[in-house]
Coordinates of C-alpha atoms in Angstrom, one line a residue:
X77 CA 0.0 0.0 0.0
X78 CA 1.2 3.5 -1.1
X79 CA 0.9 6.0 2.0
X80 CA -0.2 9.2 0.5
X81 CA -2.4 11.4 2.9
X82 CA -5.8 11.8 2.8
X83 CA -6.4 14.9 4.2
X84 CA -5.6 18.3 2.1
X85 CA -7.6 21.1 4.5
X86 CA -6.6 23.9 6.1
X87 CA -6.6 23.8 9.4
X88 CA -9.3 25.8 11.5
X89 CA -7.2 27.6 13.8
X90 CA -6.2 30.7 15.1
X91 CA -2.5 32.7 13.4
X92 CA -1.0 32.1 16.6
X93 CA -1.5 28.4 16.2
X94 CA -0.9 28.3 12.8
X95 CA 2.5 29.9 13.3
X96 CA 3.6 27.3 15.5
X97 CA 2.4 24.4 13.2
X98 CA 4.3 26.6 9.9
X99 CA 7.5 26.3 12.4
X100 CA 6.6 21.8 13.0
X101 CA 6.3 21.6 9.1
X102 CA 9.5 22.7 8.4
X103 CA 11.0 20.7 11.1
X104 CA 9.0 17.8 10.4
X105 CA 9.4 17.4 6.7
X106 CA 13.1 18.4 6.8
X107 CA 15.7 17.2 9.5
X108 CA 13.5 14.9 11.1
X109 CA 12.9 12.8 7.9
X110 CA 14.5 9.3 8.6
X111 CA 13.9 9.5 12.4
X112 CA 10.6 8.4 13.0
X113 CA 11.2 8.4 17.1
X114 CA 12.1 12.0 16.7
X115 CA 9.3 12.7 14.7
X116 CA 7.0 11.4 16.7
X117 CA 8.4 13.2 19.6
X118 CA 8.6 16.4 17.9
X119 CA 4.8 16.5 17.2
X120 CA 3.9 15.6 20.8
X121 CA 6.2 18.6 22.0
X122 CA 4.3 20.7 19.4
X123 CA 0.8 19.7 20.9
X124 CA 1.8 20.9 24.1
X125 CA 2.0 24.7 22.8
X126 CA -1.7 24.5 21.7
X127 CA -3.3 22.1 24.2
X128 CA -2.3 19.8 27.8
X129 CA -0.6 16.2 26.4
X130 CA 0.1 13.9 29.9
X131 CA 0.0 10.7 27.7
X132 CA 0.6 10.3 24.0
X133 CA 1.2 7.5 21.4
X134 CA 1.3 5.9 17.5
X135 CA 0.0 2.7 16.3
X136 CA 0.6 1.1 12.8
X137 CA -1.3 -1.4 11.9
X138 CA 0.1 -4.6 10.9
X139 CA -1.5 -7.2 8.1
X140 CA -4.9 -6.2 9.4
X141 CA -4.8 -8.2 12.6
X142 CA -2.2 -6.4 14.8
X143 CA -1.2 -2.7 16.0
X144 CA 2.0 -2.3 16.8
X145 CA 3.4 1.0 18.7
X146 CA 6.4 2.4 17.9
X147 CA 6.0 5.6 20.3
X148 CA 4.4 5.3 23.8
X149 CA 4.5 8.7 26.3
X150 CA 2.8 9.1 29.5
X151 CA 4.0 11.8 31.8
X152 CA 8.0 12.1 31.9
X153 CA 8.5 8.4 30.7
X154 CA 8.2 7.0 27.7
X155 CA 7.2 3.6 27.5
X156 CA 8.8 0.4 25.6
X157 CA 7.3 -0.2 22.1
X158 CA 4.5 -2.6 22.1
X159 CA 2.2 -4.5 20.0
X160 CA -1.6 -5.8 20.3
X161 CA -3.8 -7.8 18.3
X162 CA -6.7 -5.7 17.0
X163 CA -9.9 -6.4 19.2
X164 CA -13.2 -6.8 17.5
X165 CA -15.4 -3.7 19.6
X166 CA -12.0 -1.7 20.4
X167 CA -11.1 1.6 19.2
X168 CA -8.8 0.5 16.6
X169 CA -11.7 -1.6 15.1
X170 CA -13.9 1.8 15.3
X171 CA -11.3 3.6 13.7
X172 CA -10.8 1.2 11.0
X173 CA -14.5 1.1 10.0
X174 CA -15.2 4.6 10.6
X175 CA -11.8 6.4 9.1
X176 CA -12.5 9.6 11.2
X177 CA -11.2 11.3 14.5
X178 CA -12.2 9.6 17.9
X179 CA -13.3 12.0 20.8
X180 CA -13.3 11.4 24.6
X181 CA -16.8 13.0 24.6
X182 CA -18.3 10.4 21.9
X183 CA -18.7 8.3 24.4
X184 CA -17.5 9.4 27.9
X185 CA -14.4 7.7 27.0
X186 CA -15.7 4.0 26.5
X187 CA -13.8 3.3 23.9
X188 CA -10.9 4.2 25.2
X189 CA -10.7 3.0 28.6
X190 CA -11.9 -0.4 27.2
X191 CA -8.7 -0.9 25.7
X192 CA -5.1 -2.0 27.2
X193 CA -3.5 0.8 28.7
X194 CA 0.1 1.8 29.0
X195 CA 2.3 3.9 30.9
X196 CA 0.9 4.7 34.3
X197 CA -2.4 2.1 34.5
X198 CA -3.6 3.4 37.7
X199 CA -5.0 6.8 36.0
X200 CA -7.5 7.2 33.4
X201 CA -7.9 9.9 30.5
X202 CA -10.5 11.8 31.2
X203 CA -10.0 13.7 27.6
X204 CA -8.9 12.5 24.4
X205 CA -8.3 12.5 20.7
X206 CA -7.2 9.8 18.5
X207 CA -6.6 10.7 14.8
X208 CA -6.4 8.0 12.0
X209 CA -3.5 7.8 10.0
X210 CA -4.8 7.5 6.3
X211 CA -3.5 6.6 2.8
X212 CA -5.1 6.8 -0.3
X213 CA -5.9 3.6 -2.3
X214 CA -7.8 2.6 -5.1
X215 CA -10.8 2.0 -3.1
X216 CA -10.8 5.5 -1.0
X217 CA -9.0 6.4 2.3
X218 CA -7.6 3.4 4.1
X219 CA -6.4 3.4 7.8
X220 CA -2.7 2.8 8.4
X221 CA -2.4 4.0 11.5
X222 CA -3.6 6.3 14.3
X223 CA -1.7 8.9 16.9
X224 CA -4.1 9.7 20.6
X225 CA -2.8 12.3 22.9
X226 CA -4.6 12.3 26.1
X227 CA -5.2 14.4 29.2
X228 CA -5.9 13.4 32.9
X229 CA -8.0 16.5 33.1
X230 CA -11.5 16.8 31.3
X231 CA -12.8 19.3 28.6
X232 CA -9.2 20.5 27.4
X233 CA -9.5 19.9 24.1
X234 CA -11.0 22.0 22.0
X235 CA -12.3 22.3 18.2
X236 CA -8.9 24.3 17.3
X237 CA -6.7 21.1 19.2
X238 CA -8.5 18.9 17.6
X239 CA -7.7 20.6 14.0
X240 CA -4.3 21.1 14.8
X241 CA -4.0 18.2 15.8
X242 CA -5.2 16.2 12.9
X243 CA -3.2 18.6 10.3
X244 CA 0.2 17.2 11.9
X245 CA -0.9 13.4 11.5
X246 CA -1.6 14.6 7.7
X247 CA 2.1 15.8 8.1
X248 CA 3.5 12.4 9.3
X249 CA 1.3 10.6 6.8
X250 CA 2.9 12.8 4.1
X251 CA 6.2 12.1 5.5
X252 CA 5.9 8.1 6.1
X253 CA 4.4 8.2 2.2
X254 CA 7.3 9.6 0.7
X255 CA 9.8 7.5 2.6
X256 CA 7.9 4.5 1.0
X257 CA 7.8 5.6 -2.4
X258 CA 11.5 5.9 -1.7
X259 CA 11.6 2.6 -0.6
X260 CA 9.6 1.3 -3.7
X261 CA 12.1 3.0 -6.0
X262 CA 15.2 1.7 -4.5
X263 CA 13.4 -1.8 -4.9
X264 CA 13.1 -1.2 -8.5
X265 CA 16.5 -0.2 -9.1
X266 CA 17.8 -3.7 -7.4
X267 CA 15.3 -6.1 -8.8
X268 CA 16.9 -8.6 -10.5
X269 CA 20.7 -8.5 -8.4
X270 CA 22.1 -10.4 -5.8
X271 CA 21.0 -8.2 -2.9
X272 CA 17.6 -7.6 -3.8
X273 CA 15.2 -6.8 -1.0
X274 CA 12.9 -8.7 -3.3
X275 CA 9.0 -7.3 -3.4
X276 CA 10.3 -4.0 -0.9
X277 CA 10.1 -6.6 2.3
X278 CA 13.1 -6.7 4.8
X279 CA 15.0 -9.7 5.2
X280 CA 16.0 -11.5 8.8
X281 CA 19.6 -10.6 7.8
X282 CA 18.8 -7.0 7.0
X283 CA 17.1 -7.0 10.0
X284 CA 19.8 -8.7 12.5
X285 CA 22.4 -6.5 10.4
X286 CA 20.8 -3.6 11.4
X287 CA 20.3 -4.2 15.5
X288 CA 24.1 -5.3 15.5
X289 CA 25.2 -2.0 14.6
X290 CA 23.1 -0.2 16.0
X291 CA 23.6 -2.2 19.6
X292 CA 27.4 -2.0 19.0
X293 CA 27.3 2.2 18.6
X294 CA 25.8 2.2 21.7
X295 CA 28.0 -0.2 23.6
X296 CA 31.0 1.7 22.4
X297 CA 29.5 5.2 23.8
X298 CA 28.9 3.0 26.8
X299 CA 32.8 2.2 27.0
X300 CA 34.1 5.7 26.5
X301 CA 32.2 6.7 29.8
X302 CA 33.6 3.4 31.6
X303 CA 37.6 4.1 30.2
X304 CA 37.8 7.9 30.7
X305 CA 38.4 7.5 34.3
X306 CA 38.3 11.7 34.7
X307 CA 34.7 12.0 33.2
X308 CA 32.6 14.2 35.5
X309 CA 29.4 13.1 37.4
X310 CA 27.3 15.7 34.8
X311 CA 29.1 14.6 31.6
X312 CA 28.2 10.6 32.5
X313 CA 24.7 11.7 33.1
X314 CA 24.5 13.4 30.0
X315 CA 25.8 10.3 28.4
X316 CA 23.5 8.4 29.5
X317 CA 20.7 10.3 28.2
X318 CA 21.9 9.8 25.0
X319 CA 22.3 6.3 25.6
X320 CA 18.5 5.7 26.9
X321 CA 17.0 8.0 23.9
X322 CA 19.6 6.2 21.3
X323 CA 18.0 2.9 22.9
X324 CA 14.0 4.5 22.2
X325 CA 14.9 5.1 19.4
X326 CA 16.4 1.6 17.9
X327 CA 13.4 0.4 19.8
X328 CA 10.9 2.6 17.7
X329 CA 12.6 1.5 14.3
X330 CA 12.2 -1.7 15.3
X331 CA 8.7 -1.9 15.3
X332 CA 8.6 -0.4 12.4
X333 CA 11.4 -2.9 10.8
X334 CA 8.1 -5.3 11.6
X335 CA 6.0 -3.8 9.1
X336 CA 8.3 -4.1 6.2
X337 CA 8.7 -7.7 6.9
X338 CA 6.4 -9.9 4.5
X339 CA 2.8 -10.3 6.0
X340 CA 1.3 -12.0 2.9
X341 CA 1.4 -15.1 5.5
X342 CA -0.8 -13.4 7.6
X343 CA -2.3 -12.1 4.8
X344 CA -3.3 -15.5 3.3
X345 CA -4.6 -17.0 6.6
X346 CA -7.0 -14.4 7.0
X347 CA -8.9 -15.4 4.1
X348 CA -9.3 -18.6 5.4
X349 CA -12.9 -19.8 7.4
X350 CA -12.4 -20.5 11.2
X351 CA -12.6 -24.5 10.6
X352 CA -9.9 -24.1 7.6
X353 CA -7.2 -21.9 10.0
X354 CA -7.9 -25.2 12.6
X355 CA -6.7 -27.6 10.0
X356 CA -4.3 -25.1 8.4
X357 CA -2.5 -25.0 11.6
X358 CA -2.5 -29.2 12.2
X359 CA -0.9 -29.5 9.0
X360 CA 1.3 -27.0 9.6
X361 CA 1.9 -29.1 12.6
X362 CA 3.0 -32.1 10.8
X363 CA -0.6 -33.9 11.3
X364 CA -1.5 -36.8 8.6
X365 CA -5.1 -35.7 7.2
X366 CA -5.9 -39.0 9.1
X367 CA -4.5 -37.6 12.6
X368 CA -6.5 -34.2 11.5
X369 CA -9.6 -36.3 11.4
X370 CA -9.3 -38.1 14.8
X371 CA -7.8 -34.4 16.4
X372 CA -11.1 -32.9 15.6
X373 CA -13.5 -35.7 15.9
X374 CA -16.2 -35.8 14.4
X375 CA -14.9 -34.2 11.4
X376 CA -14.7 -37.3 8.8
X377 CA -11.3 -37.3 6.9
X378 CA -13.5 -36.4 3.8
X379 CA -14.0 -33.3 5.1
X380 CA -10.5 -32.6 6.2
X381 CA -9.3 -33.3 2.5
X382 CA -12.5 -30.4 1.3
X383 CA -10.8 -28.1 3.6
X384 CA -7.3 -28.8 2.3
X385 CA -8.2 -28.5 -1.2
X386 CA -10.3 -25.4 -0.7
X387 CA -7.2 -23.7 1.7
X388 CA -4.7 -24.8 -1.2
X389 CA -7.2 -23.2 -4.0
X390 CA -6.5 -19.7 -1.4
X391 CA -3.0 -20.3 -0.8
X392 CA -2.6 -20.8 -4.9
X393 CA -0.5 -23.4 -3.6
X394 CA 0.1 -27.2 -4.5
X395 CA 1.8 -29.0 -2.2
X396 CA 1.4 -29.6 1.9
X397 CA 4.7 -28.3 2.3
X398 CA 3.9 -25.1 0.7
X399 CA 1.2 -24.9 2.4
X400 CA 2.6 -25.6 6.1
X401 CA 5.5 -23.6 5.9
X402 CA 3.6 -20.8 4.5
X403 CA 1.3 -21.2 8.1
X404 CA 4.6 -21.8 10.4
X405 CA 5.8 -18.2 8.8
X406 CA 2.1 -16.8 9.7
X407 CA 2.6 -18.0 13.1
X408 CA 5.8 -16.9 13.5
X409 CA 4.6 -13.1 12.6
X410 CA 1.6 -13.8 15.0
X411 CA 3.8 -13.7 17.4

């Protein structure tokens, strides 16, 4: 999916706040390009000139099924990335079939405090806004993703927040597109050689690549404070805090490695019916059709071979072996 924004509309707000998202634009689509922790943290510092922010975060949504959070906030500390699987009545579900901002005052909050929380669990929002990240496809405006800031106290955000609000998610939307069409290009140029990405998805090497060095620059800014044996109290701490927001920030990219790993697995297995995932998974556990028969008694082994056939007519795939290691790769994402 190509990530070009949906949203083109000014922004109802006063010049004041318009000045200081002119001010985030630049920022935002210039140095900040490549670093999505430092985006993301550079548009909850912006939200705290126009309106209160105690808790903040962005999802991505992940082959349909999952959301996975690069950026997590709530009061000084900023949480570890995390990942869920998309809830049926939840407010990702709401925002995927309704592809419009979510207010605390919809519904008292319902929606919101139904879900999993994060950083401090003990308090609730009482006010919030969650905006849908949205690409443009074929078929309309599709959800990608979604960014919530939240407030502990009620009634603080108002029609201009809310605006502002939703014009820098078109920002990062803009900015995640364009890094993907750059993507897309550079797969282009290497189809066909030795080294190709192949189809624009990342590779478990490209991937373990990647945390090695980016572990082993931190390790060796660890080392400089634990050799210089003169290094002042104020000069470690400051180390350290580049340390911890070097480590958010691997951790953010990460999560985000995830989504550029190939989900057609997942993909795949969603199109299947509840009783073909069942015997998808047997076989992907090595069970005979026979041993899939007695497993899930009283299904008649006839049956289990109408399943198979109708999951390989999915899969566009011949063989059990195909088949089962295309599952075992599902799973694998799944978890």
């Amino acid at each position: 999916m190509v990530l070009v924004s949906a949203r083109s509309v000014r922004p109802n707000v006063s010049p004041s706040v318009a000045i200081v998202l002119h001010e985030a634009f630049k920022k935002m689509s210039g140095s900040l390009i490549g670093n999505h922790y430092a985006l993301y943290d550079y548009a909850r510092v912006v939200m705290t000139k126009i309106a209160p922010v105690d808790a903040f975060y962005v999802g991505l949504i992940h082959a349909g099924t999952r959301v996975r959070f690069p950026y997590n906030y709530d009061g000084a500390r900023h949480d570890d990335s995390d990942v869920h699987t998309i809830g049926r009545d939840g407010l990702t579900a709401w925002l995927l079939a309704n592809k419009r901002t979510y207010r605390f005052d919809f519904d008292h909050g319902f929606l919101l405090n139904g879900g999993i929380g994060f950083g401090d669990v003990h308090k609730r929002s009482a006010d919030a806004v969650t905006v849908p990240l949205l690409s443009r496809t074929l078929d309309g405006p599709a959800v990608f993703g979604m960014m919530s800031m939240q407030s502990y106290e009620p009634g603080v955000y108002n029609g201009e927040a809310v605006a502002a609000f939703e014009w820098i998610a078109d920002v990062i939307g803009r900015v995640l597109s364009r890094e993907q069409e750059d993507r897309d290009a550079l797969g282009v140029l290497r189809s066909g050689t030795d080294d190709a990405v192949g189809d624009g998805f990342l590779t478990s090497d490209q991937m373990v690549e990647y945390l090695v060095e980016q572990i082993g620059e931190v390790r060796r800014r660890a080392e400089q404070v634990l050799d210089d044996t003169g290094i002042t109290v104020d000069r470690a701490r400051g180390v350290l805090a580049d340390v911890t927001t070097d480590c958010l920030r691997i951790q953010a990219e990460l999560v985000e490695m995830t989504l550029l790993v190939d989900d057609r697995p997942t993909l795949r297995f969603n199109t299947l019916t509840p009783a073909e995932q069942t015997i998808a998974v047997l076989l992907a556990d090595g069970l005979s059709n026979q041993a899939i028969s007695e497993q899930l008694r009283p299904t008649s082994i006839n049956t289990v071979k109408t399943h198979l056939k109708n999951i390989a007519g999915k899969y566009g795939m011949s063989t059990r072996a195909e088949i089962a290691a295309d599952v075992v790769k599902h799973l694998g994402l799944a978890h």
